Coordinates of C-alpha atoms in Angstrom, one line a residue:
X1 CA 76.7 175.5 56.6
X2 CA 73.1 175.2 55.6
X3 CA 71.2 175.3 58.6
X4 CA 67.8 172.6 58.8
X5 CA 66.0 173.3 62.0
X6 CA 66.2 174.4 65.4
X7 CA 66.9 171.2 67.1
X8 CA 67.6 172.9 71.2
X9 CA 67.0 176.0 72.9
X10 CA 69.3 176.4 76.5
X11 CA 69.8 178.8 78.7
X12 CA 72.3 180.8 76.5
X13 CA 72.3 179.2 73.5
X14 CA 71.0 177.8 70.4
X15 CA 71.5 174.0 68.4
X16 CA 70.8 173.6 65.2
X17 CA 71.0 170.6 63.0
X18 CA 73.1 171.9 60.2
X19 CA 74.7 170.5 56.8
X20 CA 78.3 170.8 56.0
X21 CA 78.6 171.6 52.6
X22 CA 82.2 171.0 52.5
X23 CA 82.1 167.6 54.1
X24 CA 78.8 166.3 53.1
X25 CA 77.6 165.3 56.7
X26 CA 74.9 166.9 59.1
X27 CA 76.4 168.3 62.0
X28 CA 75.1 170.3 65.1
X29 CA 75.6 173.8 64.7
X30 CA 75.6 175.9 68.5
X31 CA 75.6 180.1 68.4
X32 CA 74.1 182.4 71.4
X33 CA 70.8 183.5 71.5
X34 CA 70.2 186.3 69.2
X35 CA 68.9 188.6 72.2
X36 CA 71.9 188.0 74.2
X37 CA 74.8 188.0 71.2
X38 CA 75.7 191.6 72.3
X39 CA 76.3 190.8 76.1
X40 CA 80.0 190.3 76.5
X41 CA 80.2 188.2 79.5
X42 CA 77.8 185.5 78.3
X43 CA 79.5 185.5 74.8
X44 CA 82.9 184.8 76.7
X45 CA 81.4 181.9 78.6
X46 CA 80.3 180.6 74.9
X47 CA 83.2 180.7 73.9
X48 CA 85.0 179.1 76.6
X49 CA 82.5 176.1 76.5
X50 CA 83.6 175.8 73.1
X51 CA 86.9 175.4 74.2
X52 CA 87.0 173.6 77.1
X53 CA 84.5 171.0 75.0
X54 CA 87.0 171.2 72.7
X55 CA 90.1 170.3 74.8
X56 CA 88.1 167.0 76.4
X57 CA 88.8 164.0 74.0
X58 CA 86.6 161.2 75.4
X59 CA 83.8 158.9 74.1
X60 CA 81.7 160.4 76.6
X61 CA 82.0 164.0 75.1
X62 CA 81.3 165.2 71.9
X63 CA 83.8 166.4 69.7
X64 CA 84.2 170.0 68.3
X65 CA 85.2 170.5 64.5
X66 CA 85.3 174.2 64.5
X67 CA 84.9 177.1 66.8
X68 CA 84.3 180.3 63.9
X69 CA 82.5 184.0 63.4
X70 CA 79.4 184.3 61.3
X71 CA 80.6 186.4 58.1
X72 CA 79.4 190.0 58.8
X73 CA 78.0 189.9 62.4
X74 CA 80.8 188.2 64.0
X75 CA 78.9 185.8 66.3
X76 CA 80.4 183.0 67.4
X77 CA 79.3 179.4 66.6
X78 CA 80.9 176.1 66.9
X79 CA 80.0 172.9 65.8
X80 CA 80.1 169.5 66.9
X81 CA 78.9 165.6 65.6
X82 CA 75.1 165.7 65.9
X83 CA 73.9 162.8 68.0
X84 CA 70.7 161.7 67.8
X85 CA 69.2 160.4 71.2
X86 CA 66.8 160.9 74.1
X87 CA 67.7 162.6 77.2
X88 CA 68.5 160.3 80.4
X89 CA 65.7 162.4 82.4
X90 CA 63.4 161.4 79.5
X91 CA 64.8 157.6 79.7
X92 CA 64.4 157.9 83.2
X93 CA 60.9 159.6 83.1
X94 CA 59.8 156.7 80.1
X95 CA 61.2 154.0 82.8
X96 CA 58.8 154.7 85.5
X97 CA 56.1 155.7 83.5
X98 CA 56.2 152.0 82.1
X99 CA 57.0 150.9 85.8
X100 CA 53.8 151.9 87.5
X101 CA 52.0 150.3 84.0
X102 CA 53.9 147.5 85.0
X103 CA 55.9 147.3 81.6
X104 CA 59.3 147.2 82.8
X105 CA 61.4 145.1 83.8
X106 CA 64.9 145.1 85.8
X107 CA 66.5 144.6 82.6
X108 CA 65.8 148.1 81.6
X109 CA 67.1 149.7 85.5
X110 CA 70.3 147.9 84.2
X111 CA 70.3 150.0 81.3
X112 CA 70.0 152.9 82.7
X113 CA 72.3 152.5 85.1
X114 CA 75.5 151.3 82.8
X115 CA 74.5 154.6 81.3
X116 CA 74.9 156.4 84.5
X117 CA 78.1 154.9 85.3
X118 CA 79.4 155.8 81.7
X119 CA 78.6 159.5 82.6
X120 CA 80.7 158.9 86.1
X121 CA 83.3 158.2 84.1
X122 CA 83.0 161.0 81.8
X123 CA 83.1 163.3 84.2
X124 CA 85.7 161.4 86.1
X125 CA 88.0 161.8 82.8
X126 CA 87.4 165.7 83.0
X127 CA 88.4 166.2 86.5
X128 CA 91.5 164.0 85.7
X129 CA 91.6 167.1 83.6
X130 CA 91.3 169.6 86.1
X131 CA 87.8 170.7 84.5
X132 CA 84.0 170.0 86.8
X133 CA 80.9 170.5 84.9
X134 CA 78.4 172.8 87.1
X135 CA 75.7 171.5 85.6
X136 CA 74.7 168.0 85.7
X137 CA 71.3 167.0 84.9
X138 CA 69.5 164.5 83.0
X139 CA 68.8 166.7 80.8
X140 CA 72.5 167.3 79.8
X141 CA 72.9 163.6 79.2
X142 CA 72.2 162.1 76.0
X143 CA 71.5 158.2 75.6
X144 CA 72.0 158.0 71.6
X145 CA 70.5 155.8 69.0
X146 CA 73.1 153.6 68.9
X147 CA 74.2 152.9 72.3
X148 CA 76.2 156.5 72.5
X149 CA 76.3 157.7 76.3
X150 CA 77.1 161.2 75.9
X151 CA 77.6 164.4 78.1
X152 CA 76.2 168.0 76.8
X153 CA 76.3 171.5 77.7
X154 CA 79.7 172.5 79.4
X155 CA 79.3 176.4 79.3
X156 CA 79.6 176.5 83.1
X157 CA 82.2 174.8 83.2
X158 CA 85.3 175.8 85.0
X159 CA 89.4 175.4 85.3
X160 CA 89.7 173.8 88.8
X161 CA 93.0 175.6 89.5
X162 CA 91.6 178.9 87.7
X163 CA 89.9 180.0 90.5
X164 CA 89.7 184.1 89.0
X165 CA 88.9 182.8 85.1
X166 CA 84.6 182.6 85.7
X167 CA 83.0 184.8 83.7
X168 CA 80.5 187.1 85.4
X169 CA 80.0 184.7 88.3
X170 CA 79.1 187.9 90.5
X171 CA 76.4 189.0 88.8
X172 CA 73.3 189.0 90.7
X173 CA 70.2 186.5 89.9
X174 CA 67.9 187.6 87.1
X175 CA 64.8 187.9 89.6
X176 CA 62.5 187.3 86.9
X177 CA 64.2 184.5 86.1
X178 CA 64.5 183.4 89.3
X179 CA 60.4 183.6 89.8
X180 CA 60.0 181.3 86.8
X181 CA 58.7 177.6 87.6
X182 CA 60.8 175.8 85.8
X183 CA 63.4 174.8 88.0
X184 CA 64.9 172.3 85.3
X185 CA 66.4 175.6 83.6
X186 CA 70.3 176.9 83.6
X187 CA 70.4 180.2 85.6
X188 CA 73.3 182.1 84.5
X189 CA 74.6 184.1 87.6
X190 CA 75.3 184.1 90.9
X191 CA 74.2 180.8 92.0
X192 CA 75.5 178.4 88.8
X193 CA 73.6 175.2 87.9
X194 CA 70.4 174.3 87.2
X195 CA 68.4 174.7 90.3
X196 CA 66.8 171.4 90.5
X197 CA 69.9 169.6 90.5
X198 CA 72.6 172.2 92.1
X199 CA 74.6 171.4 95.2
X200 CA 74.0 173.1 98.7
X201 CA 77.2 175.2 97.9
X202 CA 75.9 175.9 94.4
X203 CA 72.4 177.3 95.7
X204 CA 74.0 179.3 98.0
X205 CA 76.3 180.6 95.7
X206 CA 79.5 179.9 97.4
X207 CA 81.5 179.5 94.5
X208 CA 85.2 179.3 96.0
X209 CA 83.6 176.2 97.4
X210 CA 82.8 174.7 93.8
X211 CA 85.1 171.9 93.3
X212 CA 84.5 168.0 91.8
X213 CA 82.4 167.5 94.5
X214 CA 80.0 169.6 93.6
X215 CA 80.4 167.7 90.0
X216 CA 79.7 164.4 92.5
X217 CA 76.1 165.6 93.9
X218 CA 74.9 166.6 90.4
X219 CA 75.7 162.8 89.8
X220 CA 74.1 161.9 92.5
X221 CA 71.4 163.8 91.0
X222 CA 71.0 162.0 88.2
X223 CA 71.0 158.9 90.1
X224 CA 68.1 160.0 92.1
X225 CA 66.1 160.9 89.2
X226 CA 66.8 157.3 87.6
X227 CA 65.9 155.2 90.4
X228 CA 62.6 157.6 91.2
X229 CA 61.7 159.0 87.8
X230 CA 62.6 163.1 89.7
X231 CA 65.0 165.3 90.4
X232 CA 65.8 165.8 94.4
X233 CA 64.0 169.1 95.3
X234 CA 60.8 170.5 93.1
X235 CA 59.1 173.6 94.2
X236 CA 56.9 176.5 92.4
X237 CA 59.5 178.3 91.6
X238 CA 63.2 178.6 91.5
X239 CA 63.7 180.6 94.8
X240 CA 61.7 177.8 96.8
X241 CA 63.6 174.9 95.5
X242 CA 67.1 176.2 95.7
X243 CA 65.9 176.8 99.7
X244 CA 64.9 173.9 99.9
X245 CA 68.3 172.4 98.3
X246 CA 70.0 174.6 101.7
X247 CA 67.9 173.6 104.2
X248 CA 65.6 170.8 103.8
X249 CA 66.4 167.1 103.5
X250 CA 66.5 164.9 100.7
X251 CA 63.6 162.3 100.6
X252 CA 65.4 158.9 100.4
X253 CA 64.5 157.1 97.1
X254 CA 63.4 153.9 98.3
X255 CA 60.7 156.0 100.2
X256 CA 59.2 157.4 96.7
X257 CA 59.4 153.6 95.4
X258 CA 60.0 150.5 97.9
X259 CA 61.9 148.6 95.2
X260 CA 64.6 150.7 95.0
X261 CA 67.8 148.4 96.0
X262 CA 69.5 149.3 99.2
X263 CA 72.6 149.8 98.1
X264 CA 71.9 152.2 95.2
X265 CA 69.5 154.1 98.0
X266 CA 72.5 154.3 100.4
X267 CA 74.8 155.3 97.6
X268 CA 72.6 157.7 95.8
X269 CA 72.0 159.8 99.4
X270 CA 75.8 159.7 100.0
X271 CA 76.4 161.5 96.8
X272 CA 73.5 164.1 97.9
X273 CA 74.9 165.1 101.6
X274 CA 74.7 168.9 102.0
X275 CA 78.7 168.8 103.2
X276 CA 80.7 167.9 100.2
X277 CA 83.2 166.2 102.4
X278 CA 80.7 163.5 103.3
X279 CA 79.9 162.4 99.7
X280 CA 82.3 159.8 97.5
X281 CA 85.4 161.6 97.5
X282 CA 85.7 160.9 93.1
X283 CA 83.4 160.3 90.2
X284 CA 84.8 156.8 90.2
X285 CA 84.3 155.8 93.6
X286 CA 80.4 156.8 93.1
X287 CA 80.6 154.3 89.9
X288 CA 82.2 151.8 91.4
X289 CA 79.7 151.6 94.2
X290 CA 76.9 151.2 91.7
X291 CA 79.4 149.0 89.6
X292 CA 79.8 146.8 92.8
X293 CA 75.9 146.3 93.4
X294 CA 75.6 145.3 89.5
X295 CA 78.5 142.5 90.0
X296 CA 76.6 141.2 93.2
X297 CA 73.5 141.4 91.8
X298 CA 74.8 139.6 88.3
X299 CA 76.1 137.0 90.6
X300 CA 73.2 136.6 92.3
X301 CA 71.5 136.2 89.0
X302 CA 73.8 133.6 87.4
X303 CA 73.6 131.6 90.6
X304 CA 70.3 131.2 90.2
X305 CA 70.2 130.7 86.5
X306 CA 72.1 128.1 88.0
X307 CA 69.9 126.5 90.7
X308 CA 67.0 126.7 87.6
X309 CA 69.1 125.3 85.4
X310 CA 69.4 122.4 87.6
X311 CA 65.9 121.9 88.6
X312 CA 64.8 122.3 84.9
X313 CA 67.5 119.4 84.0
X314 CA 66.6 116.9 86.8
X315 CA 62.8 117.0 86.0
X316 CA 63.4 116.7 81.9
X317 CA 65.3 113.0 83.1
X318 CA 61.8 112.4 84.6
X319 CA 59.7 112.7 82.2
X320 CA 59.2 110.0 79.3
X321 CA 59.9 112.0 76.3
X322 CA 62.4 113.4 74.6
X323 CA 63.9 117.2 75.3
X324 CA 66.0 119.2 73.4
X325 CA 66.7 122.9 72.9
X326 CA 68.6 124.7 69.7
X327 CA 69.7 128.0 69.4
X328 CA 69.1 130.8 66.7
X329 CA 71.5 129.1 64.6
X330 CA 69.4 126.0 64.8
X331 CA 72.8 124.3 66.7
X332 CA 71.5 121.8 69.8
X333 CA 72.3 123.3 72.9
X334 CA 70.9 120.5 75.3
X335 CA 69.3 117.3 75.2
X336 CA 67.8 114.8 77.7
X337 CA 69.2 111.5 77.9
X338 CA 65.6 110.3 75.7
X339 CA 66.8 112.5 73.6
X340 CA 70.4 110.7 73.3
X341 CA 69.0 107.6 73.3
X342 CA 66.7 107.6 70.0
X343 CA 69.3 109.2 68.2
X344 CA 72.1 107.1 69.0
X345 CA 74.4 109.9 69.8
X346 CA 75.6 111.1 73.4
X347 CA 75.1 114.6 74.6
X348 CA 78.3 115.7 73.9
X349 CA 78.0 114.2 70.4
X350 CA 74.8 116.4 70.1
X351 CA 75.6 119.7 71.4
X352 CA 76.7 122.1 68.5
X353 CA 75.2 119.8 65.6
X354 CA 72.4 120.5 64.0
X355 CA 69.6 118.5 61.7
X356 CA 71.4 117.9 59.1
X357 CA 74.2 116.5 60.9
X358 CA 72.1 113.9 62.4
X359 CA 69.1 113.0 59.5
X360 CA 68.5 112.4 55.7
X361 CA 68.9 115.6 54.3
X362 CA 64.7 115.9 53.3
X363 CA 63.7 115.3 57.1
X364 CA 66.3 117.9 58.4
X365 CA 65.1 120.1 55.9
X366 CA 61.7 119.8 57.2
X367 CA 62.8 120.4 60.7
X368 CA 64.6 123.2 59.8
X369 CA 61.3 124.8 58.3
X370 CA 59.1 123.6 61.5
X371 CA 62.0 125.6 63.4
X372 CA 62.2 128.8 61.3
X373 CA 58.5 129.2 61.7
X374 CA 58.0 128.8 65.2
X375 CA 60.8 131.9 65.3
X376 CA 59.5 133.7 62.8
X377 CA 55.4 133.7 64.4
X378 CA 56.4 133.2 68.0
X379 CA 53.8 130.4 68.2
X380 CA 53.6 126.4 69.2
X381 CA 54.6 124.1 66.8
X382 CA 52.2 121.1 67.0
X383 CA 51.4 118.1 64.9
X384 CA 51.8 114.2 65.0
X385 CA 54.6 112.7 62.2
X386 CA 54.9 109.5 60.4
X387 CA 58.0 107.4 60.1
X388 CA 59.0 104.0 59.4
X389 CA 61.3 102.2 61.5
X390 CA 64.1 99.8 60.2
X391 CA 61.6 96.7 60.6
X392 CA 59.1 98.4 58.3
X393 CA 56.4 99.1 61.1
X394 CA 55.1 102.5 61.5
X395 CA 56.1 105.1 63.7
X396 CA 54.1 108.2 65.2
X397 CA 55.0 110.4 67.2
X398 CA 54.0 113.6 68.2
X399 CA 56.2 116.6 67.9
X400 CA 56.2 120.0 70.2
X401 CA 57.9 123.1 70.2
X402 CA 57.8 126.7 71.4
X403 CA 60.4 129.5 70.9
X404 CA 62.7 130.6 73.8
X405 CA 62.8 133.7 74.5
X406 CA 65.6 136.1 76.5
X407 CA 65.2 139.4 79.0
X408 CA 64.1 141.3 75.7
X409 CA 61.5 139.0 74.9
X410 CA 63.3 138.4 72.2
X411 CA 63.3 135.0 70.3
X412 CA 66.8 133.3 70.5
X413 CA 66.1 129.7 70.0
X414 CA 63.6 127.2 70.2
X415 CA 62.7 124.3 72.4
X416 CA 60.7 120.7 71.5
X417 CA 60.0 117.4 72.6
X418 CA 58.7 114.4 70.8
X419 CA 56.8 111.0 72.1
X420 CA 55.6 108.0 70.5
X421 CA 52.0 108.0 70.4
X422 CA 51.9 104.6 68.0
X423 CA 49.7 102.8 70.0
X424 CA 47.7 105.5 69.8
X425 CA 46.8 106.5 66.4
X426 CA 46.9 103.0 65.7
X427 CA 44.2 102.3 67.4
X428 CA 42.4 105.2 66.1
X429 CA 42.8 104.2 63.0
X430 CA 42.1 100.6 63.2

């Protein structure tokens, strides 16, 4: 392997973006941190994340090609396919940045929270498994490039039914860890997690009590940081928050931001109760409660999509001119009954065509330009055309259209109308 940088530091270990010289392809490369590569307990956890990472074949969870020694030293490493990605906590954090700039919109929520529920099922695969995380954050959640939804960092996690197999899990807190501020770090000992996260029962290090439902608050935790742009609990340092995470309630995320949805407030706080047996009792209940609200809320939607559909329909049969909308393939998806009329055809006969299905092939052409540049500059189209009827009199009329745009803002069609304004520009020339 030839390493190329330093791509992560954690709590125990390194990743490194690497090349495989054998394979040809970048990879990341993971090892322990050269000041701890001599402590026993923390190399056994390393190498047990390797494993259980290893033993966890699901699209959520990225695959392991090798677990090996360095030649010499006889550190372990491991590799793994190198995704390349933000965090969800920085999605999250981006979200509501562009929220309060009022540059959002609920399309990106959605996306956000499919990605949640992609990492409820993840972790719903691995407890199916008999294997809970111990540390969910944001941070451990990687939304990649190309629509990857991926889970990191399983060195704490743990064998359900191996209740003796934890490596060092009585070791007392690092205090001068444990005075650091950043509560967003891994603390390997006693109390396993990541502070700002970590269930009740993690914090106060009851660990015969760790069981999926601790796995179900940390997803809860996530949740709360998507829908309010922070983790639960903050403090100034880790000893004050994981109190707080004991004996302090949760502020409920619709009071941080009013617009929170109901539903994903009540479910998000249902996740977070301090006793484990009031929260979902699986991974997949918690996403099928958020799945539920999406399916109301997509009905809701299409309903009324609907309803404007409608409205927009019934006032184009009022007007006198002539409607009609293509898509991005320049194919006629509607057209008002003015429409149908000066081109002889009925809407059904319309829908699907295009241009050159319905004119001489020069004036579709033409139309076909007029089209591709409305999509191509986003503008209006504007401008008054001459034709010649069957009797030989002219024809003017003038011709509009603007591009359509989706959630995205991006272009998917375009939209005109046309009228005859003969009278008109006859008299102005005349």
């Amino acid at each position: 392997y030839e390493f190329i940088r330093l791509h992560a530091m954690g709590g125990i270990g390194r990743i490194w973006l690497a090349h495989d010289k054998m394979l040809d392809r970048n990879v990341a490369l993971k090892d322990l941190r050269p000041e701890l590569g001599k402590d026993r307990g923390l190399s056994a956890r390393f190498l047990q994340e390797a494993r259980i990472t290893g033993q966890l074949d699901h699209p959520g969870i990225i695959p392991v090609y090798e677990l090996a020694r360095r030649p010499g030293c006889g550190e372990p490493f491991y590799t793994m396919r190198f995704v390349s990605g933000r965090t969800l906590s920085k999605a999250a954090r981006d979200y509501h940045d562009s929220r309060i700039s009022a540059r959002t919109t609920n399309f990106d929520l959605l996306e956000l929270l499919n990605a949640f529920v992609t990492v409820c099922k993840t972790i719903a695969f691995a407890h199916s498994r008999g294997i809970v995380h111990r540390d969910l954050k944001g941070h451990n959640v990687v939304l990649g490039d190309f629509g990857e939804v991926v889970v990191l960092d399983w060195g704490l996690a743990k064998q359900i039914s191996e209740h003796d197999s934890d490596v060092q899990e009585s070791v007392d807190l690092d205090q001068d860890f444990m005075r650091s501020s950043n509560s967003n770090f891994t603390i390997p000992g006693q109390a396993l997690g990541t502070p700002a996260y970590m269930a009740p029962e993690q914090a106060a290090g009851h660990l015969k009590r760790i069981n999926h439902l601790t796995d179900v608050y940390g997803l809860g935790a996530i949740l709360y940081e998507i829908l309010t742009g922070r983790p639960p609990f903050s403090g100034s340092d880790s000893n004050e928050v994981l109190h707080k995470i004991q004996h302090e309630d949760i502020t409920p995320p619709s009071h941080i931001w009013s617009e929170v949805p109901m539903p994903l407030d009540v479910a998000c706080m249902r996740a977070l109760a301090k006793d484990p047996e009031n929260r979902f009792a699986s991974a997949n209940e918690f996403a099928k409660a958020v799945e539920q609200w999406q399916e109301i809320e997509r009905e809701r939607a299409q309903l009324a999509l609907e309803a404007s559909e409608s409205l927009y329909h019934s006032l184009v049969e009022t007007i006198p001119m002539n409607v009609w909308r293509k898509d991005e393939e320049h194919r006629f998806t509607f057209a008002n009954s003015g429409f149908c009329q000066a081109t002889h055809r009925t809407l059904d006969q319309l829908l699907g065509r295009t241009d050159f299905d319905l004119f001489p092939r020069a004036l579709a052409e033409k139309y076909r330009r007029d089209d591709e540049q409305v999509v191509a500059t986003g503008q209006t189209f504007d401008a008054i055309e001459q034709h010649q009827t069957a009797d030989g009199n002219k024809l003017y009329v003038r011709v509009i259209k603007v591009p359509i745009r989706n959630a995205d803002n991006t272009i998917v069609g375009t939209q005109g109308i046309f009228w005859d304004v003969s009278a008109r520009q006859c008299l102005e020339e005349a």
